[in-house]
mmCIF file of N, CA, C and O in Angstrom:
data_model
loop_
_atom_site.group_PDB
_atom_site.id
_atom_site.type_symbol
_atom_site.label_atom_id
_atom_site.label_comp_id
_atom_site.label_asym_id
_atom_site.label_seq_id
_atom_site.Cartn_x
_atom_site.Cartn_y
_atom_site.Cartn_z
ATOM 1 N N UNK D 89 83.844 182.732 52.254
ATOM 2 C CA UNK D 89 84.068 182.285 50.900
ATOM 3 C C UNK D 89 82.935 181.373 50.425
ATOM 4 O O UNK D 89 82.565 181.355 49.251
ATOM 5 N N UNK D 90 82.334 180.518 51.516
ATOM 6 C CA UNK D 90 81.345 179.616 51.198
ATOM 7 C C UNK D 90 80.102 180.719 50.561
ATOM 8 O O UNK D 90 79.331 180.468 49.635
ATOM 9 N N UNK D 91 80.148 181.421 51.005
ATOM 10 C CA UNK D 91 78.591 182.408 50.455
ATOM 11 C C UNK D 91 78.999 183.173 49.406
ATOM 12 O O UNK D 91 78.287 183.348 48.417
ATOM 13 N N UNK D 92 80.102 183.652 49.539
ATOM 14 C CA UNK D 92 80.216 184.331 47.959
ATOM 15 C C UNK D 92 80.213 183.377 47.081
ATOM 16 O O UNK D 92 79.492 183.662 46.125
ATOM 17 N N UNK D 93 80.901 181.986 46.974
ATOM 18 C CA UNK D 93 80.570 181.025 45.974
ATOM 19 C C UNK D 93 79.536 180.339 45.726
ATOM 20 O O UNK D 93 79.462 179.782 44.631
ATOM 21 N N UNK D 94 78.440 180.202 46.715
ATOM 22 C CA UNK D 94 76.904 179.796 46.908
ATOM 23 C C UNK D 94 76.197 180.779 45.977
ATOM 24 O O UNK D 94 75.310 180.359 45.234
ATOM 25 N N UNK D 95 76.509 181.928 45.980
ATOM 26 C CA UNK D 95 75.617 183.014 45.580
ATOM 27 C C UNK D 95 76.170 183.044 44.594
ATOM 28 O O UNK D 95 75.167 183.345 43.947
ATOM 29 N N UNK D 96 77.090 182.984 43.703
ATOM 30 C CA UNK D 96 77.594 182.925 42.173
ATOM 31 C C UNK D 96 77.168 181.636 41.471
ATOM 32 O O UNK D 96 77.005 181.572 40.253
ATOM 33 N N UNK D 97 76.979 180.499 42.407
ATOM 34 C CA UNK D 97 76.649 179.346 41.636
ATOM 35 C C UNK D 97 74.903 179.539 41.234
ATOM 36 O O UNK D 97 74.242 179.129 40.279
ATOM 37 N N UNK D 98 74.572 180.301 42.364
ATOM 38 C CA UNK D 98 72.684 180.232 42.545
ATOM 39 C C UNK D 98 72.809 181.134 41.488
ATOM 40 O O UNK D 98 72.000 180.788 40.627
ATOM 41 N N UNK D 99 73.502 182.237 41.093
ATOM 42 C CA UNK D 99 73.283 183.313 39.740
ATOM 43 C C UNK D 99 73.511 182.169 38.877
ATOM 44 O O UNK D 99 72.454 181.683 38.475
ATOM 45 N N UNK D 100 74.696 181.511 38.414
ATOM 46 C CA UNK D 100 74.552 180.332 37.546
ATOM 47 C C UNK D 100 73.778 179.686 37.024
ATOM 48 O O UNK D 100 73.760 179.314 35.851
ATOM 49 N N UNK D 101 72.984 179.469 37.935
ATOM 50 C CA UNK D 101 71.959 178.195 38.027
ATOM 51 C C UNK D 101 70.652 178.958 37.091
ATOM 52 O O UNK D 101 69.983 178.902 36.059
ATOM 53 N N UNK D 102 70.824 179.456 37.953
ATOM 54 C CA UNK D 102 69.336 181.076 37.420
ATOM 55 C C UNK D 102 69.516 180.893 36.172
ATOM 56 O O UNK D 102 68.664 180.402 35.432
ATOM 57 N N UNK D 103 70.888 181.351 35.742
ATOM 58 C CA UNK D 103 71.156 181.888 34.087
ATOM 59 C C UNK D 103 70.759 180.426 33.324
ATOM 60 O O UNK D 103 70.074 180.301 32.308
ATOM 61 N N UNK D 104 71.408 179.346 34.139
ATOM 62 C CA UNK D 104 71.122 178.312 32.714
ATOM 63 C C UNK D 104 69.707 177.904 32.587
ATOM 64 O O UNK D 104 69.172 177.555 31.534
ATOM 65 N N UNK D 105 69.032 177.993 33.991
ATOM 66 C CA UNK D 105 67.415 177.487 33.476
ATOM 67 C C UNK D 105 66.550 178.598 32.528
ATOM 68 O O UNK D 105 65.763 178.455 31.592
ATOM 69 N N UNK D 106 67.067 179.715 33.206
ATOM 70 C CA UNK D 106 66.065 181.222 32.115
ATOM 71 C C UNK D 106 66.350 181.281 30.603
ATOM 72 O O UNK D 106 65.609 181.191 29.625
ATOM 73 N N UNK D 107 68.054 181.514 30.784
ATOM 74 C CA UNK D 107 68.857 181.932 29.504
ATOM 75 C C UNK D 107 69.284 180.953 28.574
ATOM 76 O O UNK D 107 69.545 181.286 27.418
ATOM 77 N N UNK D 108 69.382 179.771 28.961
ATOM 78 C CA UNK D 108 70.537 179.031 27.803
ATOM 79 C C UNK D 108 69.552 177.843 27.436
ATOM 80 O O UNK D 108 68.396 177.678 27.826
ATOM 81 N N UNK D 109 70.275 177.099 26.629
ATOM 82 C CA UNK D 109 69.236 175.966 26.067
ATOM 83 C C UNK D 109 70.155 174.547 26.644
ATOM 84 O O UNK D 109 70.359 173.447 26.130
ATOM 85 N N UNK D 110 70.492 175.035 27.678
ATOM 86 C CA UNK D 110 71.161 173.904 28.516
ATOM 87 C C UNK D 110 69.726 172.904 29.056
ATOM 88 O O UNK D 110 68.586 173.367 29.024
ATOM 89 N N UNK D 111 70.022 171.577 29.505
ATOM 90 C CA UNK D 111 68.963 171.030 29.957
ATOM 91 C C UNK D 111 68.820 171.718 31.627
ATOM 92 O O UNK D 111 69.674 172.235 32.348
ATOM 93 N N UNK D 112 67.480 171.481 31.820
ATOM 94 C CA UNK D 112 67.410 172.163 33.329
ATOM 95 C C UNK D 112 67.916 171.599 34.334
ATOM 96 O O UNK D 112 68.688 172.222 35.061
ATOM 97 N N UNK D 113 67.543 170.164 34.600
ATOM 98 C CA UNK D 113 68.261 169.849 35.299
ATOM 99 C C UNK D 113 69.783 169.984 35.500
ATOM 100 O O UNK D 113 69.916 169.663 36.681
ATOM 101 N N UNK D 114 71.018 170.280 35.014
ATOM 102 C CA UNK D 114 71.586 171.058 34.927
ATOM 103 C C UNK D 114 71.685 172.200 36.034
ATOM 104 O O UNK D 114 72.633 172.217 36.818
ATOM 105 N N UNK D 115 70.623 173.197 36.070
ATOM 106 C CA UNK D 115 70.579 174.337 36.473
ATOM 107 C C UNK D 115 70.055 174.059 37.776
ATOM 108 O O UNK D 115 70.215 174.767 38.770
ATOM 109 N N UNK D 116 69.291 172.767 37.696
ATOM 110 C CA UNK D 116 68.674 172.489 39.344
ATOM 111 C C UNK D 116 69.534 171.818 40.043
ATOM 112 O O UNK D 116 69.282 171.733 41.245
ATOM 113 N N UNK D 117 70.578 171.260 39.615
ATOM 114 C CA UNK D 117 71.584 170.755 40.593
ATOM 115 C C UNK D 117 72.658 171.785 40.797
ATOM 116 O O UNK D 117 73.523 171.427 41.596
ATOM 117 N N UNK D 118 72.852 173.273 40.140
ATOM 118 C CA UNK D 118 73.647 173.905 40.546
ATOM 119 C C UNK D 118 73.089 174.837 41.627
ATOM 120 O O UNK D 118 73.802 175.488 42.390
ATOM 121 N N UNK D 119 71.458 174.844 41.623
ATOM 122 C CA UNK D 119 71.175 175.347 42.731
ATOM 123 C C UNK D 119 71.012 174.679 43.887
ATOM 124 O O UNK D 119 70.763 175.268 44.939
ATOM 125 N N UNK D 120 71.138 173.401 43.798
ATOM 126 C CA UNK D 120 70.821 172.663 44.592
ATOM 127 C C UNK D 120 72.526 172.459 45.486
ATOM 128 O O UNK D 120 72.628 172.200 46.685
ATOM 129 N N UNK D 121 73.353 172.599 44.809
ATOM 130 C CA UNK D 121 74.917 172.886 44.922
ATOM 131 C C UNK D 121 74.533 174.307 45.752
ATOM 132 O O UNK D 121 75.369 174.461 46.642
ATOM 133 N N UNK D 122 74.072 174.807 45.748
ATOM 134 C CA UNK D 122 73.867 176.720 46.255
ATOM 135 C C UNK D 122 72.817 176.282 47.551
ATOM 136 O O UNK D 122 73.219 176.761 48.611
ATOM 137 N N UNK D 123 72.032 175.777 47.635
ATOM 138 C CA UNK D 123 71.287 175.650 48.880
ATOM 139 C C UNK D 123 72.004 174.591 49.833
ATOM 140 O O UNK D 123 71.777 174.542 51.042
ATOM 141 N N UNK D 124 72.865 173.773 49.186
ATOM 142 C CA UNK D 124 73.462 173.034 50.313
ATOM 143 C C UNK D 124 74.584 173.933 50.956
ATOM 144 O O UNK D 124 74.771 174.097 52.161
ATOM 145 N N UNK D 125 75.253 174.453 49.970
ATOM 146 C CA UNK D 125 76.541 175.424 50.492
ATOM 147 C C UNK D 125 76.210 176.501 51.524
ATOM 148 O O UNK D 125 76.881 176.614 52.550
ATOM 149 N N UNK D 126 74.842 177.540 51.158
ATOM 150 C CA UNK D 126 74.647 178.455 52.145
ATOM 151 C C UNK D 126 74.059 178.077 53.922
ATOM 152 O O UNK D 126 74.112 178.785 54.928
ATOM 153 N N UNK D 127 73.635 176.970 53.761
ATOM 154 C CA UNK D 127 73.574 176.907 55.453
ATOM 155 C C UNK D 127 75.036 176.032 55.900
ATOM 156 O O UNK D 127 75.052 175.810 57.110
ATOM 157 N N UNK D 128 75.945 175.636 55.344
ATOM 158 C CA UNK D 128 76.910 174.904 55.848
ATOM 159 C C UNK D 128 77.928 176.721 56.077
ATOM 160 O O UNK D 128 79.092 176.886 56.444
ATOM 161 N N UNK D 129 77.015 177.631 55.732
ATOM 162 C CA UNK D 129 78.277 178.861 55.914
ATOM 163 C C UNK D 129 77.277 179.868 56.798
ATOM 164 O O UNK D 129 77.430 180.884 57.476
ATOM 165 N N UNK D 130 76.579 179.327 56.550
ATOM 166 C CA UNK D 130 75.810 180.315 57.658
ATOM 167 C C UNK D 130 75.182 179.865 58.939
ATOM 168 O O UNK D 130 74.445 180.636 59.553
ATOM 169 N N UNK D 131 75.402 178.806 59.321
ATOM 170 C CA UNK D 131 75.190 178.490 60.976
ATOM 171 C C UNK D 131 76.405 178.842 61.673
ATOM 172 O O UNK D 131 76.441 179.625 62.622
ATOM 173 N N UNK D 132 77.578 178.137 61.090
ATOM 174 C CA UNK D 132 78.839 178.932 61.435
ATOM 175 C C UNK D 132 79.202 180.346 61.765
ATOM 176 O O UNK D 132 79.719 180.889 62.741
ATOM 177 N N UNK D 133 78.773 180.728 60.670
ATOM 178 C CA UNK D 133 78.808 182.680 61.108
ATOM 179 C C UNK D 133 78.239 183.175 62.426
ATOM 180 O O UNK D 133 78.626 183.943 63.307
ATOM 181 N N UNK D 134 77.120 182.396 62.201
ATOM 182 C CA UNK D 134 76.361 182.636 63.660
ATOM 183 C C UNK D 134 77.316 182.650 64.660
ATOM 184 O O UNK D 134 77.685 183.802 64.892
ATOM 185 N N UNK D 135 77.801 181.896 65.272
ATOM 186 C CA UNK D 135 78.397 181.909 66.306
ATOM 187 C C UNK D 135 79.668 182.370 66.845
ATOM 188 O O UNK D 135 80.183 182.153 67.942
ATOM 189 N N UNK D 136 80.163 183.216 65.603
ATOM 190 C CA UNK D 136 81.770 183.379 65.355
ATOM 191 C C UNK D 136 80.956 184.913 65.551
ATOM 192 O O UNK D 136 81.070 185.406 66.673
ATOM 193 N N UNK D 137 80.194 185.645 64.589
ATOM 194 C CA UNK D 137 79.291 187.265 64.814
ATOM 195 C C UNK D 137 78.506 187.577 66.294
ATOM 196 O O UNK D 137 78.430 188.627 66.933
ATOM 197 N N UNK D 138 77.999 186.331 66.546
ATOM 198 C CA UNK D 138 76.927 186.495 67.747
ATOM 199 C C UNK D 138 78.545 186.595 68.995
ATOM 200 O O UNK D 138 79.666 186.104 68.867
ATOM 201 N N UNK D 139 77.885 187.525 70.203
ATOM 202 C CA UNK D 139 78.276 188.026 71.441
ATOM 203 C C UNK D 139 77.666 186.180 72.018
ATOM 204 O O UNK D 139 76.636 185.637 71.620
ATOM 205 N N UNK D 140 78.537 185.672 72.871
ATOM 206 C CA UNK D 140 77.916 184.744 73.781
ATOM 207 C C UNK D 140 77.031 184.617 74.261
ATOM 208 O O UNK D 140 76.400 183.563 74.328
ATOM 209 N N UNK D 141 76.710 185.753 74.773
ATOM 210 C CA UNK D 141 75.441 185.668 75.828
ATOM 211 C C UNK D 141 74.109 185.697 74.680
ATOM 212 O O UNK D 141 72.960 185.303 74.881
ATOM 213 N N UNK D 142 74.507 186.111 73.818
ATOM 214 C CA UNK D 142 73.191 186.176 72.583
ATOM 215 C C UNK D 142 73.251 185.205 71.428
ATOM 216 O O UNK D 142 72.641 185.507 70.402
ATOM 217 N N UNK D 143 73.897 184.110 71.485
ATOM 218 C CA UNK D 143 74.439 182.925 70.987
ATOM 219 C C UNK D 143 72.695 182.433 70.474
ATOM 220 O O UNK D 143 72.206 182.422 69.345
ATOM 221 N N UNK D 144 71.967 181.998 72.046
ATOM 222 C CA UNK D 144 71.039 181.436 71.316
ATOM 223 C C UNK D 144 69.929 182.207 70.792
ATOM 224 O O UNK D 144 69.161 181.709 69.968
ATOM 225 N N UNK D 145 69.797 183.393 71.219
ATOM 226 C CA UNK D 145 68.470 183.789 70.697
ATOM 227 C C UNK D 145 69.285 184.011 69.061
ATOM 228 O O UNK D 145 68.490 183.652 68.193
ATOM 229 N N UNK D 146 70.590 184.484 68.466
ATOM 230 C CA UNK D 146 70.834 184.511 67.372
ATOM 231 C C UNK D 146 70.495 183.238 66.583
ATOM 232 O O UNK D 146 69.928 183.220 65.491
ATOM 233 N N UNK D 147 70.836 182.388 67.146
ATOM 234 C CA UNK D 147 70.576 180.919 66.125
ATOM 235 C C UNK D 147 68.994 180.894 66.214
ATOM 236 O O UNK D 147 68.533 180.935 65.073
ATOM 237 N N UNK D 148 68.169 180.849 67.025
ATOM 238 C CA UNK D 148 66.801 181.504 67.142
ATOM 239 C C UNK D 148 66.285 182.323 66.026
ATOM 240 O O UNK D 148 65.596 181.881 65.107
ATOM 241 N N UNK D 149 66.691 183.627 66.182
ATOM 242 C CA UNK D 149 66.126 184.153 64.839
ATOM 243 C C UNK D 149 66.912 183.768 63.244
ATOM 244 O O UNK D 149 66.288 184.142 62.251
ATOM 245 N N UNK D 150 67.831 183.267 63.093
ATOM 246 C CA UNK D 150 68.471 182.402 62.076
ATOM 247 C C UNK D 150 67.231 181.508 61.550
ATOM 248 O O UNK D 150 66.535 181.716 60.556
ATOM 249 N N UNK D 151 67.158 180.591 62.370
ATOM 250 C CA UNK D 151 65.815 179.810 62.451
ATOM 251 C C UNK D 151 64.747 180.265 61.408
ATOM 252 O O UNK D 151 64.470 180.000 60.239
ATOM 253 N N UNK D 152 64.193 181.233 62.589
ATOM 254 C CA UNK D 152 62.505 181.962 62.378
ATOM 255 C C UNK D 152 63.064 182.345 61.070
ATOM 256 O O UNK D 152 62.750 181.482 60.251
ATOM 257 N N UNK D 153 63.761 183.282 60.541
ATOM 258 C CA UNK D 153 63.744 183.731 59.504
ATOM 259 C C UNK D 153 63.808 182.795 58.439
ATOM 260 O O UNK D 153 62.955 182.816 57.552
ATOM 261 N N UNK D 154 64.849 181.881 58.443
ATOM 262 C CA UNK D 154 64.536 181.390 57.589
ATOM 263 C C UNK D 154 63.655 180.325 56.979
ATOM 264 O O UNK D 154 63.605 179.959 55.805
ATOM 265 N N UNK D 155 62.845 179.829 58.222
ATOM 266 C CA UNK D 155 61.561 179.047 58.118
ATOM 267 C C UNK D 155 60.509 180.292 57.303
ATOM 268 O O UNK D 155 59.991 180.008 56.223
ATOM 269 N N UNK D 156 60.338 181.314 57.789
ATOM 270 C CA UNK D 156 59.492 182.282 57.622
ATOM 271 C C UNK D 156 59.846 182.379 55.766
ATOM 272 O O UNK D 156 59.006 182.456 54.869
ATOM 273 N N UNK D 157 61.187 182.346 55.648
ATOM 274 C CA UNK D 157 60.990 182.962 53.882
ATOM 275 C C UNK D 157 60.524 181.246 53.120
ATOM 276 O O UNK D 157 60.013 181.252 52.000
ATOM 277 N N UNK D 158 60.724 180.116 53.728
ATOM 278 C CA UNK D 158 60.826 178.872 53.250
ATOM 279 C C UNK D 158 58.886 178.578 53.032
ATOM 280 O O UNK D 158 58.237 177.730 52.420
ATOM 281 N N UNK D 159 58.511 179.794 53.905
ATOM 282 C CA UNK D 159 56.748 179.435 54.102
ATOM 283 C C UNK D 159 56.461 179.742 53.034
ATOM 284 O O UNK D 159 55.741 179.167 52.217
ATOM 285 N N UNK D 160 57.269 181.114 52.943
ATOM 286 C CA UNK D 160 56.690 182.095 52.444
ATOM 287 C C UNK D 160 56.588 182.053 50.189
ATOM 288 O O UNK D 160 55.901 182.530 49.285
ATOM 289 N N UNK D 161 57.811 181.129 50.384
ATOM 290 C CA UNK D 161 58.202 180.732 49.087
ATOM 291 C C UNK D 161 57.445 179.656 48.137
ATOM 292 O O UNK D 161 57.441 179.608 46.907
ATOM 293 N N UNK D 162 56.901 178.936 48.935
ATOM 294 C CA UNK D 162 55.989 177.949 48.624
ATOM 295 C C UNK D 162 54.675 178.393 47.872
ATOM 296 O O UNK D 162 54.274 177.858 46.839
ATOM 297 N N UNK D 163 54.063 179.427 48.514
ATOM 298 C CA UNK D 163 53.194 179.628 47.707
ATOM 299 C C UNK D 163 53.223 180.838 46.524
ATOM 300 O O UNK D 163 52.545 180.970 45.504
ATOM 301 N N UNK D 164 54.212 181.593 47.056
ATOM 302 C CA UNK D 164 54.268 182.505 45.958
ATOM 303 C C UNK D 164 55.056 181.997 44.547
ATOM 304 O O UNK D 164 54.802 182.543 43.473
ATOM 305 N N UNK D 165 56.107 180.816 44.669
ATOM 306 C CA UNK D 165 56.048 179.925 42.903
ATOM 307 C C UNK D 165 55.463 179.663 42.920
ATOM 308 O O UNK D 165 55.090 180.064 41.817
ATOM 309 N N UNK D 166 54.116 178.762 43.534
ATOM 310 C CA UNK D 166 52.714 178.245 43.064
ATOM 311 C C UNK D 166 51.663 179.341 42.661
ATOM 312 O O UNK D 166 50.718 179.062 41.922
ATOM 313 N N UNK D 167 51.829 180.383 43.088
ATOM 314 C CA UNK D 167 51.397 181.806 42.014
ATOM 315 C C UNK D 167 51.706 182.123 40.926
ATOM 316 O O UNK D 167 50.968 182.586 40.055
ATOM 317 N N UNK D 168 53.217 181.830 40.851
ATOM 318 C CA UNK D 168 53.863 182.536 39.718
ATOM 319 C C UNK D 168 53.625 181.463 38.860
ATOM 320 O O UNK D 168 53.066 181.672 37.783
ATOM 321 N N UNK D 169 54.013 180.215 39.228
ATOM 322 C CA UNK D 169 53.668 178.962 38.234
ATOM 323 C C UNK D 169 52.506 179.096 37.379
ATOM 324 O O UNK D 169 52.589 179.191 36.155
ATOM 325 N N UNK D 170 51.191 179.105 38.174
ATOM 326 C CA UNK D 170 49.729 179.554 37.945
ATOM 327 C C UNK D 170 49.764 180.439 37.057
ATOM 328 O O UNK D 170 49.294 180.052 35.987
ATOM 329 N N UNK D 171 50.236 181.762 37.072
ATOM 330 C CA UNK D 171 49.728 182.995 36.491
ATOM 331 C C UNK D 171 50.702 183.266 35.135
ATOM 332 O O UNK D 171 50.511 184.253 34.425
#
């Protein structure tokens, strides 16, 4: 339930900074409401989906991946910002 409501608030958030003439901040604390919610629901999963014996390499690639998109995000809004 935590991720389906993370992911409706982060569409939220989206809509009021693009679409509405709401102030932004506004829209950055509802995503900011959406990035706190999805890892409080997804380390959990981990370990309830993962087989025991694969416990840690799952939280492992949990990790990598999501360091990897967090790299990866940094510079591509500083592109989009730019261009």
């Amino acid at each position: 339930w935590l991720v389906l409501v993370g992911n409706i608030i982060a569409v939220i958030g989206y809509l009021v900074i693009g679409q509405t003439n709401l102030p932004a901040p506004f829209g950055i604390a509802l995503l900011g409401l959406h990035f706190a919610l999805m890892p409080s629901a997804m380390w959990p999963a981990v370990s309830v989906m993962a087989p025991p014996e694969l416990e840690g390499l799952s939280f492992a690639l949990v990790s990598a991946f999501l360091n990897a998109a967090l790299a990866a995000a940094q510079p591509l809004a500083g592109y989009i910002a730019d261009t």
